[in-house]
PDB file of C-alpha atoms in Angstrom:
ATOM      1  CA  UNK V 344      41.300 -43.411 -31.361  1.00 51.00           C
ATOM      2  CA  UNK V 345      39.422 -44.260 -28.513  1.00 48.00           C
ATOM      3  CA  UNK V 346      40.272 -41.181 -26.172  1.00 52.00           C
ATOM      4  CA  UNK V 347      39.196 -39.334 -29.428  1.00 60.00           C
ATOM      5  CA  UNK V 348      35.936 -40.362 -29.124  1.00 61.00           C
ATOM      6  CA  UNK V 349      35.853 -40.127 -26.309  1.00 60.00           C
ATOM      7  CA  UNK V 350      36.431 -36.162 -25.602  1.00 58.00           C
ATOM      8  CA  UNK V 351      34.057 -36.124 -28.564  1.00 59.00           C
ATOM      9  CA  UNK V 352      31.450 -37.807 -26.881  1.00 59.00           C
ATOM     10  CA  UNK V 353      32.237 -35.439 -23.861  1.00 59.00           C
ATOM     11  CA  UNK V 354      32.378 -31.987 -25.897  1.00 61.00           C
ATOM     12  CA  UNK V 355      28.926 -33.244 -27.253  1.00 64.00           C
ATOM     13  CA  UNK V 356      27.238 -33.476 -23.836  1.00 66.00           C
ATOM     14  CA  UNK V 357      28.478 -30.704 -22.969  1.00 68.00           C
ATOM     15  CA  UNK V 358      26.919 -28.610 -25.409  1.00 70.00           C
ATOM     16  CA  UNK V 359      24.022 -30.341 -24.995  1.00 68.00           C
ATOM     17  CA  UNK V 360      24.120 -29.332 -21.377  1.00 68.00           C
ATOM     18  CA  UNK V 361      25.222 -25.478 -22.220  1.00 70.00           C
ATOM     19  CA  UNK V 362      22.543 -25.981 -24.755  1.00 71.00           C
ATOM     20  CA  UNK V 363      19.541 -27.101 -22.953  1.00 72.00           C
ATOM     21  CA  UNK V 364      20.276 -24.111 -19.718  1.00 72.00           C
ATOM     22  CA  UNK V 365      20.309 -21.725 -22.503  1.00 71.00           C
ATOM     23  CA  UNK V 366      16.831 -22.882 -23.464  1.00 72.00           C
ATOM     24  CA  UNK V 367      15.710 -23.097 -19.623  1.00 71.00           C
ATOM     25  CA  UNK V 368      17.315 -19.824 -19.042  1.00 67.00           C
ATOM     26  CA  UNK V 369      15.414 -17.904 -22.375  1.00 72.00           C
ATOM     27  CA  UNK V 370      12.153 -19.464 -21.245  1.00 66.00           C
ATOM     28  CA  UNK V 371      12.121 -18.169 -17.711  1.00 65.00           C
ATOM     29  CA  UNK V 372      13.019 -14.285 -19.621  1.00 62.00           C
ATOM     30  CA  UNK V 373      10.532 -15.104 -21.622  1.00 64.00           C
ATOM     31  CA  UNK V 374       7.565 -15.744 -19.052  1.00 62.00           C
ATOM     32  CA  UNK V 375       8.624 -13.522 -16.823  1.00 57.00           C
ATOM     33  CA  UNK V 376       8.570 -10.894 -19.637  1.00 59.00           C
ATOM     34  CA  UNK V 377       4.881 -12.217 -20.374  1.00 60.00           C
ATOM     35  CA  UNK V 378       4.059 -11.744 -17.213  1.00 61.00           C
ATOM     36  CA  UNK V 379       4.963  -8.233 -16.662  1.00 58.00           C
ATOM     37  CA  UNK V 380       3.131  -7.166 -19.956  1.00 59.00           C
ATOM     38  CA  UNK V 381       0.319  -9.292 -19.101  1.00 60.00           C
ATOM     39  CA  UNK V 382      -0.396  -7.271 -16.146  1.00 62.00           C
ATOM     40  CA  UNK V 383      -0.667  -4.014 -18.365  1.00 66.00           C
ATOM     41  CA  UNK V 384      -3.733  -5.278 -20.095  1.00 73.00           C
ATOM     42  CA  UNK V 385      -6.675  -4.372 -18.745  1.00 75.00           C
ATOM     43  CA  UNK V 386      -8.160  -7.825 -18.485  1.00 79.00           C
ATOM     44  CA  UNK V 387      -5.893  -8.796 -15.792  1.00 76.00           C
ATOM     45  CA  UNK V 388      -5.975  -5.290 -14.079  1.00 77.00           C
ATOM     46  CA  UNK V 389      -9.697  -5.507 -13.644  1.00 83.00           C
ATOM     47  CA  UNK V 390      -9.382  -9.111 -12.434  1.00 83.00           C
ATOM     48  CA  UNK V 391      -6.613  -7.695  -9.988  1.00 78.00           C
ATOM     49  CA  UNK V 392      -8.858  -5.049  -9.208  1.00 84.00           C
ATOM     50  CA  UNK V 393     -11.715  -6.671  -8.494  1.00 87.00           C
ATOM     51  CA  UNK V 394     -10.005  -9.280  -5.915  1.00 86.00           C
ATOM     52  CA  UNK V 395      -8.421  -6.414  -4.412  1.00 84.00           C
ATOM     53  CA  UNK V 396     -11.489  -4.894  -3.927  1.00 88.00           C
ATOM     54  CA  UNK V 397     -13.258  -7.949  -2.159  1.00 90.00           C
ATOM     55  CA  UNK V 398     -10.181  -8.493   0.025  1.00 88.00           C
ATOM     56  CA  UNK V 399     -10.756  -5.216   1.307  1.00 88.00           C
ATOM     57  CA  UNK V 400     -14.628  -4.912   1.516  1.00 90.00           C
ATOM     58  CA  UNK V 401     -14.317  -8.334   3.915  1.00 89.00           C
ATOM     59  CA  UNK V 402     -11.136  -7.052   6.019  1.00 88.00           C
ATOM     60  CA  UNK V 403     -12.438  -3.795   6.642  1.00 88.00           C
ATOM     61  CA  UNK V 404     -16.013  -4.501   6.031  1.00 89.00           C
ATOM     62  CA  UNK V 405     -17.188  -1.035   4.685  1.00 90.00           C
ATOM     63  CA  UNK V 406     -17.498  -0.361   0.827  1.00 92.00           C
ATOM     64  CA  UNK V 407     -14.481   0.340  -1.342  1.00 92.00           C
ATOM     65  CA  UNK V 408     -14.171   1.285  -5.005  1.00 93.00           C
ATOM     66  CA  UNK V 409     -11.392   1.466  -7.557  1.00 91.00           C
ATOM     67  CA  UNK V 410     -10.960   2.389 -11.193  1.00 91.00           C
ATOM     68  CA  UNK V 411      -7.653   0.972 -12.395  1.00 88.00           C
ATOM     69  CA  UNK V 412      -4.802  -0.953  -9.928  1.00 84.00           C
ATOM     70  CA  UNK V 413      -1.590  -2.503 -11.317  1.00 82.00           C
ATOM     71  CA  UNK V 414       1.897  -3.906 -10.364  1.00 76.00           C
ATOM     72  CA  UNK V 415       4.864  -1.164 -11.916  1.00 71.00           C
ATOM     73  CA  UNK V 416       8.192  -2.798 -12.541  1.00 62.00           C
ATOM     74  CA  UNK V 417      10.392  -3.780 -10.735  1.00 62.00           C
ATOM     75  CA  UNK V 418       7.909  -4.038  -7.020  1.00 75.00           C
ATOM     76  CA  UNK V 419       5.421  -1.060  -7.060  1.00 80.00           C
ATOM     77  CA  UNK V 420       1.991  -1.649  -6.441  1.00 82.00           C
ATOM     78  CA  UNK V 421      -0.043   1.293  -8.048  1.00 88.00           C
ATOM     79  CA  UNK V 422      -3.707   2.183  -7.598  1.00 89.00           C
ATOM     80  CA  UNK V 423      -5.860   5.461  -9.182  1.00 93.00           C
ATOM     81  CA  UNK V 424      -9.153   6.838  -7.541  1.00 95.00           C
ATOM     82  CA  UNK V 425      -9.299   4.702  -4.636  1.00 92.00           C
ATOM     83  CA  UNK V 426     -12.233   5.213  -2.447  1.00 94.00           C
ATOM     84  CA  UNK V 427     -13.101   4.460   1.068  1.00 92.00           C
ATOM     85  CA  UNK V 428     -16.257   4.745   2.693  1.00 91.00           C
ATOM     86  CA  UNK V 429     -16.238   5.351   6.159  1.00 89.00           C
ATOM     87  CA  UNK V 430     -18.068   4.045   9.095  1.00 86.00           C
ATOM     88  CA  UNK V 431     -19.688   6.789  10.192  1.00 82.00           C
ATOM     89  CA  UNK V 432     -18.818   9.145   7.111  1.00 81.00           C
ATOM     90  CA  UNK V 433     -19.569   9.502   3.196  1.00 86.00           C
ATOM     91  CA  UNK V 434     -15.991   9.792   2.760  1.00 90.00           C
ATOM     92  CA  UNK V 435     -13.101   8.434   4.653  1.00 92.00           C
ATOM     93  CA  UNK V 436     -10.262   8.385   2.183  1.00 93.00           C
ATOM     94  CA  UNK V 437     -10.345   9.608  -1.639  1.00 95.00           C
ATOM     95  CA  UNK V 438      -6.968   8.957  -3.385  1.00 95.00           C
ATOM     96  CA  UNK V 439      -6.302  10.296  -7.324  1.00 96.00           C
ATOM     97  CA  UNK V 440      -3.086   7.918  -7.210  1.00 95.00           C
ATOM     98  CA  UNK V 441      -1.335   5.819  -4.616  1.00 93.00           C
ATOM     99  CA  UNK V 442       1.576   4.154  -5.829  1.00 92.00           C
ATOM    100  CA  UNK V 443       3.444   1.797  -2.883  1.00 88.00           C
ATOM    101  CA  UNK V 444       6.726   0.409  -3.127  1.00 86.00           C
ATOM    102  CA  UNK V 445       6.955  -3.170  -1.374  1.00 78.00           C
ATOM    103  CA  UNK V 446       9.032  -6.290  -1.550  1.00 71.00           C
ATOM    104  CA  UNK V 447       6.517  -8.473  -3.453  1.00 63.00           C
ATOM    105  CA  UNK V 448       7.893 -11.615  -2.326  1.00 62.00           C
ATOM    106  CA  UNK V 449       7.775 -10.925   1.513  1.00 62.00           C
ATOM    107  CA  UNK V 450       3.917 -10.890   0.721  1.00 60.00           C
ATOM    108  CA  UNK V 451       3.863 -14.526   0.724  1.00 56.00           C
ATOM    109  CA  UNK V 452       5.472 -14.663   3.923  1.00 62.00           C
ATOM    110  CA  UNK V 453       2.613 -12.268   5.614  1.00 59.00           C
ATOM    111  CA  UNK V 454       5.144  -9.184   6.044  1.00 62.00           C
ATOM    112  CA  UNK V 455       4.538  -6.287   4.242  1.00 64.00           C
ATOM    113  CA  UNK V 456       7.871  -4.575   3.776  1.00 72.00           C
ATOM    114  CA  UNK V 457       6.579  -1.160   1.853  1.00 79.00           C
ATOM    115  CA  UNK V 458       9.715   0.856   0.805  1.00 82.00           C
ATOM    116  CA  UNK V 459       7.816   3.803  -0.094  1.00 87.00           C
ATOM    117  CA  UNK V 460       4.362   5.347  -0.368  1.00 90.00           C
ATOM    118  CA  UNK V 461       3.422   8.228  -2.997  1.00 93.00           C
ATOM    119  CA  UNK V 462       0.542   9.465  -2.514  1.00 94.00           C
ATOM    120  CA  UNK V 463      -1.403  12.396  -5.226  1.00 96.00           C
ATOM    121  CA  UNK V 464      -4.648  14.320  -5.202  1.00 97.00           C
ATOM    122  CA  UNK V 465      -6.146  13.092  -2.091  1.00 95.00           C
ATOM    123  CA  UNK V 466      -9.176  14.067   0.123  1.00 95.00           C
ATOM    124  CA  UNK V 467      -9.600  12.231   3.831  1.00 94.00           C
ATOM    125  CA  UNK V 468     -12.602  13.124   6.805  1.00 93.00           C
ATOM    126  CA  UNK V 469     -10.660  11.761  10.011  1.00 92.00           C
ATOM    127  CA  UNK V 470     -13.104  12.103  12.874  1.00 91.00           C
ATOM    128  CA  UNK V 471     -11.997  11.856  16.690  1.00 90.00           C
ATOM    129  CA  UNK V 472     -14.645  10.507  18.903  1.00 89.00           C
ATOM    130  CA  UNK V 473     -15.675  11.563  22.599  1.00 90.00           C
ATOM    131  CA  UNK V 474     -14.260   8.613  23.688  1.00 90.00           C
ATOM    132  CA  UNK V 475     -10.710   9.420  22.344  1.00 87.00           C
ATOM    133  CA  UNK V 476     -11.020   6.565  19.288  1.00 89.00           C
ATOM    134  CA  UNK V 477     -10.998   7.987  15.313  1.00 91.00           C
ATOM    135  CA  UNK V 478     -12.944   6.924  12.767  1.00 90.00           C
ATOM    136  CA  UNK V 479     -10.108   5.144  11.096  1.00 89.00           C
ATOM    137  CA  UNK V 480      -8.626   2.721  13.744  1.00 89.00           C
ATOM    138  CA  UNK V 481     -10.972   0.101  12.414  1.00 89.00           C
ATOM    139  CA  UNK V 482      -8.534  -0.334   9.675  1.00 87.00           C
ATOM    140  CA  UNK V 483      -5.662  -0.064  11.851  1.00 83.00           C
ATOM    141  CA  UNK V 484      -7.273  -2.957  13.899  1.00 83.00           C
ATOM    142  CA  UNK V 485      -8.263  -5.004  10.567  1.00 84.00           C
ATOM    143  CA  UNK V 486      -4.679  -5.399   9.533  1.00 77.00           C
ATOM    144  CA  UNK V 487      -3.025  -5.107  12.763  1.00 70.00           C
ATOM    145  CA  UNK V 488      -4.579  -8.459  14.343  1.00 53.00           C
ATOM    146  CA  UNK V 489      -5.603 -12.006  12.866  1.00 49.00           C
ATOM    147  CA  UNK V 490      -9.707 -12.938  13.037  1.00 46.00           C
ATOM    148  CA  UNK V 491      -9.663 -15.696  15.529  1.00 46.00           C
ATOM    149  CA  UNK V 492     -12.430 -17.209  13.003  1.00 46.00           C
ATOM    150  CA  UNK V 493     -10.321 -17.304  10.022  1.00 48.00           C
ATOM    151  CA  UNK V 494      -7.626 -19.609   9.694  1.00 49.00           C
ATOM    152  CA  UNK V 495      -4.821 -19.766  12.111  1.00 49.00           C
ATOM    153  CA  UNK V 496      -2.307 -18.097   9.941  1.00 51.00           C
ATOM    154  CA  UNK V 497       0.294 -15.698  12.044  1.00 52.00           C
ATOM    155  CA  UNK V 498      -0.068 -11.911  11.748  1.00 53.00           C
ATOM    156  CA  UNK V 499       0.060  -9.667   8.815  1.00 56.00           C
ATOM    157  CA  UNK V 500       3.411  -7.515   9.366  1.00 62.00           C
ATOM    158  CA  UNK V 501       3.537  -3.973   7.999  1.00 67.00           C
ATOM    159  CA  UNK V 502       7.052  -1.853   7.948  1.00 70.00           C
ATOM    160  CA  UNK V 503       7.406   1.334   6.123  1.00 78.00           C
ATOM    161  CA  UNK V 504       9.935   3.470   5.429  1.00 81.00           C
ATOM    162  CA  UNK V 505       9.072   6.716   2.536  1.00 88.00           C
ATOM    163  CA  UNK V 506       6.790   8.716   2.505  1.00 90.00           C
ATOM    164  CA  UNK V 507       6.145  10.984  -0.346  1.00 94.00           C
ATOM    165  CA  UNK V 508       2.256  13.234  -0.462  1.00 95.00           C
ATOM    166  CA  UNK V 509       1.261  16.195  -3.070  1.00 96.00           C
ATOM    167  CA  UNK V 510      -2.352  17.891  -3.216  1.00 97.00           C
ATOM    168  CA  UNK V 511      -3.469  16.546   0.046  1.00 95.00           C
ATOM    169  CA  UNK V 512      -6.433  17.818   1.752  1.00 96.00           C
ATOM    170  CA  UNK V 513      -7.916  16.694   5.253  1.00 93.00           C
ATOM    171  CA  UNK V 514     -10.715  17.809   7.596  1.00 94.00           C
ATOM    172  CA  UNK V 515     -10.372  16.813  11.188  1.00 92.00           C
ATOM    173  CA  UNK V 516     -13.586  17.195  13.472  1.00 91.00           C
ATOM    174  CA  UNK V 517     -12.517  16.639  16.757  1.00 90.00           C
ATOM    175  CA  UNK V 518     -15.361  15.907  19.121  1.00 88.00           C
ATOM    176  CA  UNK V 519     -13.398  15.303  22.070  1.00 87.00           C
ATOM    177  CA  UNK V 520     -12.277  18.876  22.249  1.00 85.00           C
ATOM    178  CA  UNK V 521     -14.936  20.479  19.850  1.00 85.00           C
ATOM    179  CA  UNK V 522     -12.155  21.593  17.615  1.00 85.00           C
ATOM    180  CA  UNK V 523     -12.629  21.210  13.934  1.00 91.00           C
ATOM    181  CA  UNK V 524      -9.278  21.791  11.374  1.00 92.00           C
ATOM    182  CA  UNK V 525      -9.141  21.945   7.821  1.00 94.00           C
ATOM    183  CA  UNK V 526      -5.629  20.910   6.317  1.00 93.00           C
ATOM    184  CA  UNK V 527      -4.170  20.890   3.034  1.00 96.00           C
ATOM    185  CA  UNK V 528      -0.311  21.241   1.388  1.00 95.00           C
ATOM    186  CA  UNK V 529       1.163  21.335  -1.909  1.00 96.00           C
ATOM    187  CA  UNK V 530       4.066  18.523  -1.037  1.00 96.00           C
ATOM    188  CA  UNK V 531       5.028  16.329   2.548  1.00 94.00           C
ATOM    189  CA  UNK V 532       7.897  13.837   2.192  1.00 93.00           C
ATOM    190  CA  UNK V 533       9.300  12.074   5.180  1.00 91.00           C
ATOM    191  CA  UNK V 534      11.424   9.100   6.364  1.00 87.00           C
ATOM    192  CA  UNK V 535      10.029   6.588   8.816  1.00 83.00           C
ATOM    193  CA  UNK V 536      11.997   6.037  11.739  1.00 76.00           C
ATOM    194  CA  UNK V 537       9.157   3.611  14.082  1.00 75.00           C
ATOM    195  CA  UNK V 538       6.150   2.035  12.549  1.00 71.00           C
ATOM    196  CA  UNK V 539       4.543  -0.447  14.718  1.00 68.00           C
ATOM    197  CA  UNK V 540       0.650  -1.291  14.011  1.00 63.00           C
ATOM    198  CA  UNK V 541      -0.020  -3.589  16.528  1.00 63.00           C
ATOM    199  CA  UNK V 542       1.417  -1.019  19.629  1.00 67.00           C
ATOM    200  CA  UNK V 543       0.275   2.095  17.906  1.00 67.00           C
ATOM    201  CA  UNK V 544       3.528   3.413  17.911  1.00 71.00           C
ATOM    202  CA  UNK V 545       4.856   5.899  14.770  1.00 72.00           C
ATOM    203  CA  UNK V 546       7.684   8.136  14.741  1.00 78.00           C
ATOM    204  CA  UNK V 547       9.275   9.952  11.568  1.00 79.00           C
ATOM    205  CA  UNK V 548      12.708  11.727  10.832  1.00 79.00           C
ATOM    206  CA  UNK V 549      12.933  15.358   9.343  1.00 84.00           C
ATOM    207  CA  UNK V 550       9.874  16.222   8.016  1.00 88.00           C
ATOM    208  CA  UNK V 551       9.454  18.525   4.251  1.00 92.00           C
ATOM    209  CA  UNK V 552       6.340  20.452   4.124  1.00 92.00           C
ATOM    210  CA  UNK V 553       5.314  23.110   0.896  1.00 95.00           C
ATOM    211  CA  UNK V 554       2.292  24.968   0.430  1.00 95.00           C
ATOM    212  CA  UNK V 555       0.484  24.500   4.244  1.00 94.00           C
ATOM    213  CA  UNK V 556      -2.938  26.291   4.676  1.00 94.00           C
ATOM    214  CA  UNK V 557      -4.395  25.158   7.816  1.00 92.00           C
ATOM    215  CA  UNK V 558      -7.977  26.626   8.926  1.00 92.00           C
ATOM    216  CA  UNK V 559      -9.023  25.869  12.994  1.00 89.00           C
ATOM    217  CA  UNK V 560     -12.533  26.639  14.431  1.00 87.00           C
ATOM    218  CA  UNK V 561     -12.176  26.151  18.643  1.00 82.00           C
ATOM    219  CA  UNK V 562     -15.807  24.736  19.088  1.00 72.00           C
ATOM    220  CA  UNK V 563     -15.098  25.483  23.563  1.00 56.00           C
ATOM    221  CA  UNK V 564     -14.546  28.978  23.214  1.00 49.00           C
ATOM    222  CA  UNK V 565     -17.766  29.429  21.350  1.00 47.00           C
ATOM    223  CA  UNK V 566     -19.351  27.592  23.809  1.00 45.00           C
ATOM    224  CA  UNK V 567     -18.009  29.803  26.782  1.00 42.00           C
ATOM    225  CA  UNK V 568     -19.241  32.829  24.798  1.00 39.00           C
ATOM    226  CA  UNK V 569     -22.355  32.205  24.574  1.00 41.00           C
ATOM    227  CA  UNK V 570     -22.859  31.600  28.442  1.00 41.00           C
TER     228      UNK V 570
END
């Protein structure tokens, strides 16, 4: 009688047990569920947006604008008419749509690993100095080394592997060699082979290109003409 009640007793807990990780279990679904719909309402997109937005503007320090940014499941951070103002330029980057693949959870551990970037409908000015420097590598430098004023927190670490561009356009005024180019293609996809911020080092694998229309004005021979 007494081992009866005893399994009893046993078989009881245990289904409380099975019971209560069941319940555990559901609720995690369930927030996590909340979560990901909760970042589809606009509320939280425009509060996403807007501390993107100031992240950037104090990193980079020039102005930046966005219309809509949000986090596509399962780890896809996507982002429509983005807009960078450059240094010394109206425009230094106009994006339709940027959608970048990354490992969400490596954020918190200052290492972005980006598995892909798809990039649509966008317009960049990319200016090259006398001195050899382009009107970008502020950026490059922004996220490529820590502020020695901000806290002491190790370097942000960017990898990247895909890379996946339609309807791109780019002018490229080149005032080292007084050459100016004007760039644009239907489609570009590519796999990253070397991506290293901090050495300025980039190197890519076979490289897809559709729809290339490439204008180039040599500013040096018009300037030996004319003597």
């Amino acid at each position: 009688m007494l081992e009866t009640t005893s399994h009893l007793k046993l078989k009881i807990n245990i289904t409380k047990l099975l019971r209560r990780i069941a319940i555990i279990f559901i609720s995690i679904l369930v927030l996590l569920t909340l979560l990901i719909l909760s970042l589809r309402l606009p509320a939280v997109q425009n509060f996403i947006k807007d501390k993107l937005i100031v992240y950037l503007e104090k990193k980079i320090k020039t102005p930046v604008s966005l219309e809509r940014v949000y986090i596509g499941f399962p780890n896809s951070l996507v982002m429509e008419n983005l807009y960078l103002k450059g240094q010394d330029v109206d425009t230094l980057l106009a994006v339709k749509k940027l959608d970048v693949g990354l490992h969400m959870l490596k954020l918190l551990n200052s290492t972005a690993d980006i598995t892909s970037v798809n990039m649509e409908g966008a317009r960049a000015n990319v200016v090259r100095k006398p001195d050899g420097k382009f009107n970008f590598d502020y950026i490059i430098d922004a996220f490529a080394s820590t502020d020695k004023e901000e806290s002491p927190s190790k370097p942000f670490i960017i990898s990247l592997d895909k890379i996946n561009l339609k309807d791109v356009g780019v002018t490229f005024n080149d005032q080292q060699s007084k050459n100016d180019i004007q760039l644009y293609f239907k489609s570009f996809d590519t796999r990253v082979k070397t991506f290293d911020l901090s050495k300025n080092n980039y190197a890519v694998n076979d490289i897809n290109l559709d729809g290339l229309k490439l204008k180039l004005k040599q500013g040096l021979v018009e300037e030996v003409a004319k003597r």
